[in-house]
CSV table of C-alpha atoms and ligand atoms in Angstrom, one decimal:
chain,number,residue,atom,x,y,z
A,1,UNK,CA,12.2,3.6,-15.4
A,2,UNK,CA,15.6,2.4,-14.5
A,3,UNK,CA,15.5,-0.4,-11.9
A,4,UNK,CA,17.9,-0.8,-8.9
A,5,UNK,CA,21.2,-2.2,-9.3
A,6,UNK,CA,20.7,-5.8,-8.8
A,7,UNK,CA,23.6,-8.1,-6.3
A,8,UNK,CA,24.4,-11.7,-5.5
A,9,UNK,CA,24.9,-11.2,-2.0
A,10,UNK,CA,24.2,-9.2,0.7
A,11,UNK,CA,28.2,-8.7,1.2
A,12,UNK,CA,28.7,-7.5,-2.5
A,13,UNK,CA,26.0,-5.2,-2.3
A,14,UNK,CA,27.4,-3.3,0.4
A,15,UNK,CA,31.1,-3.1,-1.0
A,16,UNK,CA,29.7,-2.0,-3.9
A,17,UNK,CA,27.4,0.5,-2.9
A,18,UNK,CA,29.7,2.0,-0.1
A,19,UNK,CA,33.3,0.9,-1.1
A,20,UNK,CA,35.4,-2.3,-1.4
A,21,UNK,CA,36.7,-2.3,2.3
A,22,UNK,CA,33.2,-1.9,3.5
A,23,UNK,CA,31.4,-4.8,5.7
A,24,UNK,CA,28.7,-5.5,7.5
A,25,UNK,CA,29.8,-5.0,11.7
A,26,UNK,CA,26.6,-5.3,12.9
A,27,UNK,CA,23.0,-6.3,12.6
A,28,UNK,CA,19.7,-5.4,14.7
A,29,UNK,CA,16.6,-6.8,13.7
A,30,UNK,CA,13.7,-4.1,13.4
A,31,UNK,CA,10.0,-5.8,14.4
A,32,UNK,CA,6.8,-4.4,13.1
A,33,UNK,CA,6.9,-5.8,9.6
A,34,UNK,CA,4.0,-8.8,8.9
A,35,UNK,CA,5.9,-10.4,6.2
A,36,UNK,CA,9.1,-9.6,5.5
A,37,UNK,CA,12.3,-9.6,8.0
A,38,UNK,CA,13.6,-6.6,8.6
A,39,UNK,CA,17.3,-5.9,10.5
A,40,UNK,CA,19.0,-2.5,10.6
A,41,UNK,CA,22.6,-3.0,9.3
A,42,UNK,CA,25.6,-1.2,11.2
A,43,UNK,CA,28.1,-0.8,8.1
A,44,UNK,CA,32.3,-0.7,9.4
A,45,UNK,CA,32.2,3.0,8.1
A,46,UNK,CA,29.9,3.6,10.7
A,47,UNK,CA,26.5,4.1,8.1
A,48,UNK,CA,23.6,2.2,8.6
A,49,UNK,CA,21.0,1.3,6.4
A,50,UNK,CA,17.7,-1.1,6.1
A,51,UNK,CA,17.6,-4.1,5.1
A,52,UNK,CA,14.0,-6.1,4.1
A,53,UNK,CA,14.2,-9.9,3.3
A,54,UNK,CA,12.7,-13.0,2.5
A,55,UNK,CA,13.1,-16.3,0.8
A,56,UNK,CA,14.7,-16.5,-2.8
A,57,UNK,CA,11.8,-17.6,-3.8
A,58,UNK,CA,9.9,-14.3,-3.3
A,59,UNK,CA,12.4,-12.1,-4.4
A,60,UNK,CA,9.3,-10.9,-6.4
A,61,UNK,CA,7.9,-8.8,-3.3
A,62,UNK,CA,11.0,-6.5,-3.5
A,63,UNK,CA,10.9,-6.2,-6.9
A,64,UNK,CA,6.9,-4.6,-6.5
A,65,UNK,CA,8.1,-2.7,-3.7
A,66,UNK,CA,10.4,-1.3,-5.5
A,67,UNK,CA,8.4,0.0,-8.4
A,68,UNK,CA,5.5,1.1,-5.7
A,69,UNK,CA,7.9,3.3,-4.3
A,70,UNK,CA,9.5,4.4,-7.3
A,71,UNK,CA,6.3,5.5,-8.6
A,72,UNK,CA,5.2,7.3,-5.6
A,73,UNK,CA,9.0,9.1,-5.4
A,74,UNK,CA,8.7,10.6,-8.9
A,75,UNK,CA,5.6,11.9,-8.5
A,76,UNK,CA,7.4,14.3,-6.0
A,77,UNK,CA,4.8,15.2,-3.8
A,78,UNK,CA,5.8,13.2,-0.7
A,79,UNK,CA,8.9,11.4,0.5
A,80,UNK,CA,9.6,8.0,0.3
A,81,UNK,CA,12.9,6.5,1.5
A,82,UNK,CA,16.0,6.2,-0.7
A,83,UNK,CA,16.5,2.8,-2.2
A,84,UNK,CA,19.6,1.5,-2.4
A,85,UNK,CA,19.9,-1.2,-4.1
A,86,UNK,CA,18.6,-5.0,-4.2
A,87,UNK,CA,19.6,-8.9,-5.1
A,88,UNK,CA,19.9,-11.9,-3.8
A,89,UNK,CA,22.2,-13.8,-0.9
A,90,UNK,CA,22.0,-17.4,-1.4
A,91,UNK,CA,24.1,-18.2,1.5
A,92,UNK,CA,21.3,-17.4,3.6
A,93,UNK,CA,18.8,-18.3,1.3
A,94,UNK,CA,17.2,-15.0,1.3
A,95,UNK,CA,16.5,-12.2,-1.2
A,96,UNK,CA,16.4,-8.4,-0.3
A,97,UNK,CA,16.0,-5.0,-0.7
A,98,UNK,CA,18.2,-2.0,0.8
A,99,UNK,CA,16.8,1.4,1.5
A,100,UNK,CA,17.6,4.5,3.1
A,101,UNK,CA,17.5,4.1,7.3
A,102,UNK,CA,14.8,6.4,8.3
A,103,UNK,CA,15.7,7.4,12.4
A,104,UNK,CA,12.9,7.4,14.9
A,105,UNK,CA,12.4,12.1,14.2
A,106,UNK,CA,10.0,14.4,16.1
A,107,UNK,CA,7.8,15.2,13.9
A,108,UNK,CA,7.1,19.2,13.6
A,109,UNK,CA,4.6,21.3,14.9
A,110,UNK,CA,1.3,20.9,11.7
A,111,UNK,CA,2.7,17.2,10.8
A,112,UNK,CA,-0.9,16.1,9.7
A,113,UNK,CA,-2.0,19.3,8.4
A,114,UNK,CA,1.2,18.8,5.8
A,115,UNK,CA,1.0,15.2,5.4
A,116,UNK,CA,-3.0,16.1,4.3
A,117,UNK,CA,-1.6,18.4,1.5
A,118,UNK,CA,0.7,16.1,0.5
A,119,UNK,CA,-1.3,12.8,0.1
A,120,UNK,CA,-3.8,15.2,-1.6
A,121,UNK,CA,-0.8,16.3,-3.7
A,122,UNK,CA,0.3,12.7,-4.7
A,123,UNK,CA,-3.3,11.7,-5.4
A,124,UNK,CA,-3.7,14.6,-7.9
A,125,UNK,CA,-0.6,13.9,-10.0
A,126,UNK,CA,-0.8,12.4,-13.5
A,127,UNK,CA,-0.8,8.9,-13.7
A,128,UNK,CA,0.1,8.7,-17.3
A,129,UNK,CA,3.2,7.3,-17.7
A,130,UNK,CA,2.5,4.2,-15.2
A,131,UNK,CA,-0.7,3.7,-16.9
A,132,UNK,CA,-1.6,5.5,-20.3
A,133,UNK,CA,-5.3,6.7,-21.6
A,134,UNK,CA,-6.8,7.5,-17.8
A,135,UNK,CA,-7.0,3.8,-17.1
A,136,UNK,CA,-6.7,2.4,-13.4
A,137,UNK,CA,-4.3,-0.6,-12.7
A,138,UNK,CA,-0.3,0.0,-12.4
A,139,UNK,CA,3.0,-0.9,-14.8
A,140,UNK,CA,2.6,-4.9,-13.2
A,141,UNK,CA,1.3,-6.4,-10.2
A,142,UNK,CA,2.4,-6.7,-7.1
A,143,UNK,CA,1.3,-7.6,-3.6
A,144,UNK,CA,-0.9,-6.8,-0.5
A,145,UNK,CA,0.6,-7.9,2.1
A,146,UNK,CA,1.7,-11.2,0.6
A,147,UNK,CA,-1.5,-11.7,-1.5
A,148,UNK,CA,-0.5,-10.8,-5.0
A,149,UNK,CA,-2.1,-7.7,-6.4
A,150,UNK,CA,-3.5,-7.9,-10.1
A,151,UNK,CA,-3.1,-4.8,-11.9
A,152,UNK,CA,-4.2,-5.0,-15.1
A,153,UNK,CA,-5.5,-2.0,-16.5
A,154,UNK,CA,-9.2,-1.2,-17.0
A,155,UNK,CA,-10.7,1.5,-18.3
A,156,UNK,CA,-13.3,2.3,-14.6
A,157,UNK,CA,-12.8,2.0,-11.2
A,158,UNK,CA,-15.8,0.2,-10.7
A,159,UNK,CA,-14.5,-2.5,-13.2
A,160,UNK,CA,-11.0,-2.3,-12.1
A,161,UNK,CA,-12.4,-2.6,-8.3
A,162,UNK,CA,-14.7,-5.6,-8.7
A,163,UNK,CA,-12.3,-7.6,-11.4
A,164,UNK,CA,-8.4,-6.8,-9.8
A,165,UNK,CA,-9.0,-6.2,-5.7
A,166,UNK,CA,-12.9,-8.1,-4.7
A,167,UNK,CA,-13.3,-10.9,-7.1
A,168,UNK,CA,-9.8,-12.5,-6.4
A,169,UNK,CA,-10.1,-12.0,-2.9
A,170,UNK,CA,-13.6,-13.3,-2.7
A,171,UNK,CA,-12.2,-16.0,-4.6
A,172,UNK,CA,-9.8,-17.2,-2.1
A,173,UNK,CA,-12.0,-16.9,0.9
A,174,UNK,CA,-14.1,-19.4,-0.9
A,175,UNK,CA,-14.3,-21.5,1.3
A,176,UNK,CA,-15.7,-19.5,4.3
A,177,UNK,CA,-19.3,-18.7,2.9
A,178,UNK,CA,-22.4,-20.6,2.9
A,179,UNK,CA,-24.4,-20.7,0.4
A,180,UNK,CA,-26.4,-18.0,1.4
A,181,UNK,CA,-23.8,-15.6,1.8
A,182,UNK,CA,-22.6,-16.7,-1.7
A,183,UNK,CA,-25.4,-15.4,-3.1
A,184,UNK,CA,-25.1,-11.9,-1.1
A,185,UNK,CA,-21.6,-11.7,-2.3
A,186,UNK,CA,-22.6,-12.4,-6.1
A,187,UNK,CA,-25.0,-9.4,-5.2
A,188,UNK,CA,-22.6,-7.1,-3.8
A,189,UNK,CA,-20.7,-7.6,-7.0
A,190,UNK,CA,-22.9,-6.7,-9.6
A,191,UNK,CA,-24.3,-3.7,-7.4
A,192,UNK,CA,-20.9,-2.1,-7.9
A,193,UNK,CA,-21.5,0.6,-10.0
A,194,UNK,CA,-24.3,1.5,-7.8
A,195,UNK,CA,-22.6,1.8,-4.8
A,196,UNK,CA,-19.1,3.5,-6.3
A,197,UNK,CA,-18.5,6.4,-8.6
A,198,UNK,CA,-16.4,6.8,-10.9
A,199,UNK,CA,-13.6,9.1,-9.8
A,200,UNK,CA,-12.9,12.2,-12.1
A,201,UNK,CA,-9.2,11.0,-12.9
A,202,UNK,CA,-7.1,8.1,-11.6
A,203,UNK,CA,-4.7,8.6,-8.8
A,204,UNK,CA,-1.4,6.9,-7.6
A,205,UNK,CA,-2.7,5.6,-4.7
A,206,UNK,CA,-0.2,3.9,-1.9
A,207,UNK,CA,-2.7,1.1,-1.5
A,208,UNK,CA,-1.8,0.0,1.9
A,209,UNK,CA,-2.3,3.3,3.6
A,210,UNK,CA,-2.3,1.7,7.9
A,211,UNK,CA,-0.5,4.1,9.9
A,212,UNK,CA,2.0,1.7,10.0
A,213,UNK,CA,2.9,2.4,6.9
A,214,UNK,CA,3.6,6.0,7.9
A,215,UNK,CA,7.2,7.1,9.2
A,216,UNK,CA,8.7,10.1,10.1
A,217,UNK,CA,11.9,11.3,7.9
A,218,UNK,CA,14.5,13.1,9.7
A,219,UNK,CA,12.9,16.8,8.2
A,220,UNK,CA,10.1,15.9,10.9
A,221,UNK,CA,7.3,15.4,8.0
A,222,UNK,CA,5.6,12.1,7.1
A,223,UNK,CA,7.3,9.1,4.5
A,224,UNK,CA,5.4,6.5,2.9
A,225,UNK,CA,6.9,3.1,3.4
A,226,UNK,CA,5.9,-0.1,1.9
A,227,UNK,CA,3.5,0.4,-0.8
A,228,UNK,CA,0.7,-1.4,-2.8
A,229,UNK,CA,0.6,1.4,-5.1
A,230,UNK,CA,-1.6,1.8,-8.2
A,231,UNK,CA,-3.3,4.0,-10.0
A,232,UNK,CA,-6.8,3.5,-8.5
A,233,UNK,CA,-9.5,6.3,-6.7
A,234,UNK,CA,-8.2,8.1,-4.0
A,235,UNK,CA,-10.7,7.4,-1.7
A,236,UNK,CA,-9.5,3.8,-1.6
A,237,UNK,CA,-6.5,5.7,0.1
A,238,UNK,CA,-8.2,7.8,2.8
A,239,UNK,CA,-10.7,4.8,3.4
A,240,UNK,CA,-7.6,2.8,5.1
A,241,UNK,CA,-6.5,5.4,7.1
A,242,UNK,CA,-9.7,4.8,8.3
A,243,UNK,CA,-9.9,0.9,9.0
A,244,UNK,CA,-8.1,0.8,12.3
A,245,UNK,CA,-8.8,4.3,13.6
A,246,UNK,CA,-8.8,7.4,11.9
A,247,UNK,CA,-5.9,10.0,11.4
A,248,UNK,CA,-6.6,13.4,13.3
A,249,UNK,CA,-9.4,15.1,11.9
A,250,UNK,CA,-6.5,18.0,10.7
A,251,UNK,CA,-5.4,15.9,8.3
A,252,UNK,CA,-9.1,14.8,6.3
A,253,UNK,CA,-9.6,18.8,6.3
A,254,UNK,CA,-6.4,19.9,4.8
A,255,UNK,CA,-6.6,16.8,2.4
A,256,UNK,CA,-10.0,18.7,1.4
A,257,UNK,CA,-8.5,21.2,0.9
A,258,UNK,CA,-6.1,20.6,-1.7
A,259,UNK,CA,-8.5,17.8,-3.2
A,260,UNK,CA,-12.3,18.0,-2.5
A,261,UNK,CA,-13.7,14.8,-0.9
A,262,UNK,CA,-16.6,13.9,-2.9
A,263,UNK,CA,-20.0,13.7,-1.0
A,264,UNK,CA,-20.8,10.1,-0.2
A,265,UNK,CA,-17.7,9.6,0.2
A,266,UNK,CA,-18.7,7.6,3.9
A,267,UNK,CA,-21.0,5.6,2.0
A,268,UNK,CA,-18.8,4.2,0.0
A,269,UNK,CA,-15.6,3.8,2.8
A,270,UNK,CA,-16.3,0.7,4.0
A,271,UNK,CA,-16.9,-1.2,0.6
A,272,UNK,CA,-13.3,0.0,-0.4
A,273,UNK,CA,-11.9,-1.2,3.1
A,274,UNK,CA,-13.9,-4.7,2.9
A,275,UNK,CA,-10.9,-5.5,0.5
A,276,UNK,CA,-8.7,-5.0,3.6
A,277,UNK,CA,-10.6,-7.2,5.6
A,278,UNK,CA,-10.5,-10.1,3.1
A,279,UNK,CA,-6.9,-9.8,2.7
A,280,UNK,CA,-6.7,-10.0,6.3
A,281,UNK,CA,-9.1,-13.0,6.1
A,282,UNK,CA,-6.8,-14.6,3.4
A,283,UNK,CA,-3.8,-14.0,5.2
A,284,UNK,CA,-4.2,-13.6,8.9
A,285,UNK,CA,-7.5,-15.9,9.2
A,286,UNK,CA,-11.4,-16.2,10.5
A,287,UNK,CA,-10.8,-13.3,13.1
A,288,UNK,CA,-11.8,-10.9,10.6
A,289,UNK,CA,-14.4,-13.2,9.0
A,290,UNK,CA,-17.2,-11.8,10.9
A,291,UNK,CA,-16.4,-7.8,9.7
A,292,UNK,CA,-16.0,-9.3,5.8
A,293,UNK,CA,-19.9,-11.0,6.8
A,294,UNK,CA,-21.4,-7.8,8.3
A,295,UNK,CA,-19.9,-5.3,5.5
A,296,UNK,CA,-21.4,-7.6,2.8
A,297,UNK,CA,-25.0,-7.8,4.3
A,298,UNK,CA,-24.7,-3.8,4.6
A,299,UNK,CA,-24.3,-3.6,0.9
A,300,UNK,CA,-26.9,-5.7,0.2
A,301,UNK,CA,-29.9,-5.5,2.8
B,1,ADP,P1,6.6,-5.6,5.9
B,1,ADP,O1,6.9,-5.5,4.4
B,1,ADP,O2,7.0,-6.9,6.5
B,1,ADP,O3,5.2,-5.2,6.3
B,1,ADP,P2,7.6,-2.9,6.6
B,1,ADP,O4,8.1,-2.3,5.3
B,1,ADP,O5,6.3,-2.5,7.1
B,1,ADP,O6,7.7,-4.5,6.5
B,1,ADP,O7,8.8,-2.7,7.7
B,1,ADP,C1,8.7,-3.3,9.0
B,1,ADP,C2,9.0,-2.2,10.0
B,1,ADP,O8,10.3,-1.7,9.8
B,1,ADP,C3,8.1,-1.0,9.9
B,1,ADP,O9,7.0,-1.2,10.8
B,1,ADP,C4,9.0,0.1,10.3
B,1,ADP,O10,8.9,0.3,11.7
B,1,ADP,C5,10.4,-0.3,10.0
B,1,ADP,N1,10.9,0.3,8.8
B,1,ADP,C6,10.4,0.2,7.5
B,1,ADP,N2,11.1,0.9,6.7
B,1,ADP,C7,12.1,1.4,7.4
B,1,ADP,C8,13.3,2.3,7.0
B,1,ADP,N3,13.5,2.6,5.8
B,1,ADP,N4,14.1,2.7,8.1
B,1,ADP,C9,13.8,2.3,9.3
B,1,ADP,N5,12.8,1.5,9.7
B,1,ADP,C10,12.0,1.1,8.8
């Protein structure tokens, strides 16, 4: 996979992307991100494009976001937005990644009904080149949020959940069990295979499916933005839409439709989702320590 044309500074970038008399005449910071700054750039040939950055020093995230949504583009099943290119400004001490601007678009009339056929779509496509021999994990790591994401690939799901997404996370929440819990957790982890199953084939899986992480492109259907992509189960997927509110029901049954929702599936939801909540714990702190507590004595009355 060819990467993106790399820059040492934002000003560079743009003249060589759009043209040597091209500046920057304006910038308008865009909220909603949690980790990353975002500003909307006003280029003096009138385009405008996105910019996402952060320090130097994590110049890294970009580089994961980057293959996430390279991934998910060639799969050609749903859209993601036009990179443009990436590098580093040191003036400002920041590192970045510029993409396609994706305008606020009504979305059309069955907007749920299609993005259900596509996510089904994406989930169904071969994973092959990112990962060879059917195995779950993705061409590097990369991040969740800001936690990093370890990808290395395993032949199961149940191995590939419990080693690369629970353990680590348990890990760094350390600190925020008792003993007893400890023990539950220990528990949880070697029940695993019990509680999973092992999907039929890996999919590419966005990874950090909050509707959040859901725009709409200017043809009025859904884009994926800001990936944690790997090749992983599917229901992983459809169990975030799920953590802060579910999608309209349209959009579970046409997802069905294309690709059949294994029975159990609700059994198993809120065991891919307590990965979520540790991130969350990791990152955002003890607010969500009480939903990690309550999933884990589920799994293990
Ligand atoms: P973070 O990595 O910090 O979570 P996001 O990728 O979620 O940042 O982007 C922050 C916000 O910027 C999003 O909530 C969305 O509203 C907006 N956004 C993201 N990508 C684009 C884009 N290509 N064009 C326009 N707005 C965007």
């Amino acid at each position: 996979m060819m990467g993106l044309k790399s820059y040492d500074s934002l000003k560079a970038a743009v003249c060589a992307c759009f043209g040597s008399d091209v500046g920057i005449a304006d910038s308008t910071s865009v909220s909603g991100g949690d980790i990353n700054r975002a500003a909307c750039l006003l280029l003096s040939n009138g385009e405008r494009v996105f910019v996402k950055s952060n320090t130097l020093e994590n110049k890294s995230f970009f580089e994961a976001e980057e293959a996430g949504l390279a991934a998910i583009a060639s799969a050609g099943k749903i859209a993601t937005p036009k990179l443009i290119c990436k590098g580093c400004d040191p003036g400002s001490g920041t590192s970045f990644l510029m993409m396609e601007m994706i305008d606020p678009a009504r979305p059309v009339r069955d907007y749920w009904e299609v993005f259900g056929r596509e996510l089904a779509a994406l989930h169904l496509a071969d994973t092959e080149k990112l990962v060879p021999g059917g195995r779950y994990g993705f061409t590097g790591d990369n991040y969740i949020g800001a936690t990093e994401q370890i990808n290395t690939p395993k032949d199961t799901w149940t191995a590939f959940f419990r080693e690369c997404r629970l353990e680590p996370q348990f890990r760094m929440a350390e600190n925020c069990f008792d003993s007893a819990l400890l023990k539950d957790i220990l528990k949880l982890l070697d029940r695993i295979e019990d509680i999973l199953i092992e999907p039929e084939r890996p999919s590419l899986i966005h990874g950090d499916l909050w509707s959040g992480n859901i725009m709409t492109g200017h043809d009025g259907k859904a884009m994926l933005i800001d990936p944690a992509a790997y090749a992983g189960c599917a229901e992983a997927d459809l169990a975030m839409t799920e953590l802060f509110g579910r999608l309209p029901d349209v959009f579970y049954r046409s997802y069905d439709e294309v690709y059949h929702i294994q029975p159990g599936y609700e059994g198993r939801r809120d065991l891919y989702n307590l990965y979520h909540l540790l991130n969350h714990l990791n990152l955002f702190g003890r607010g969500y320590l009480m939903s990690v507590i309550n999933t884990v004595k589920r799994y293990t009355a």
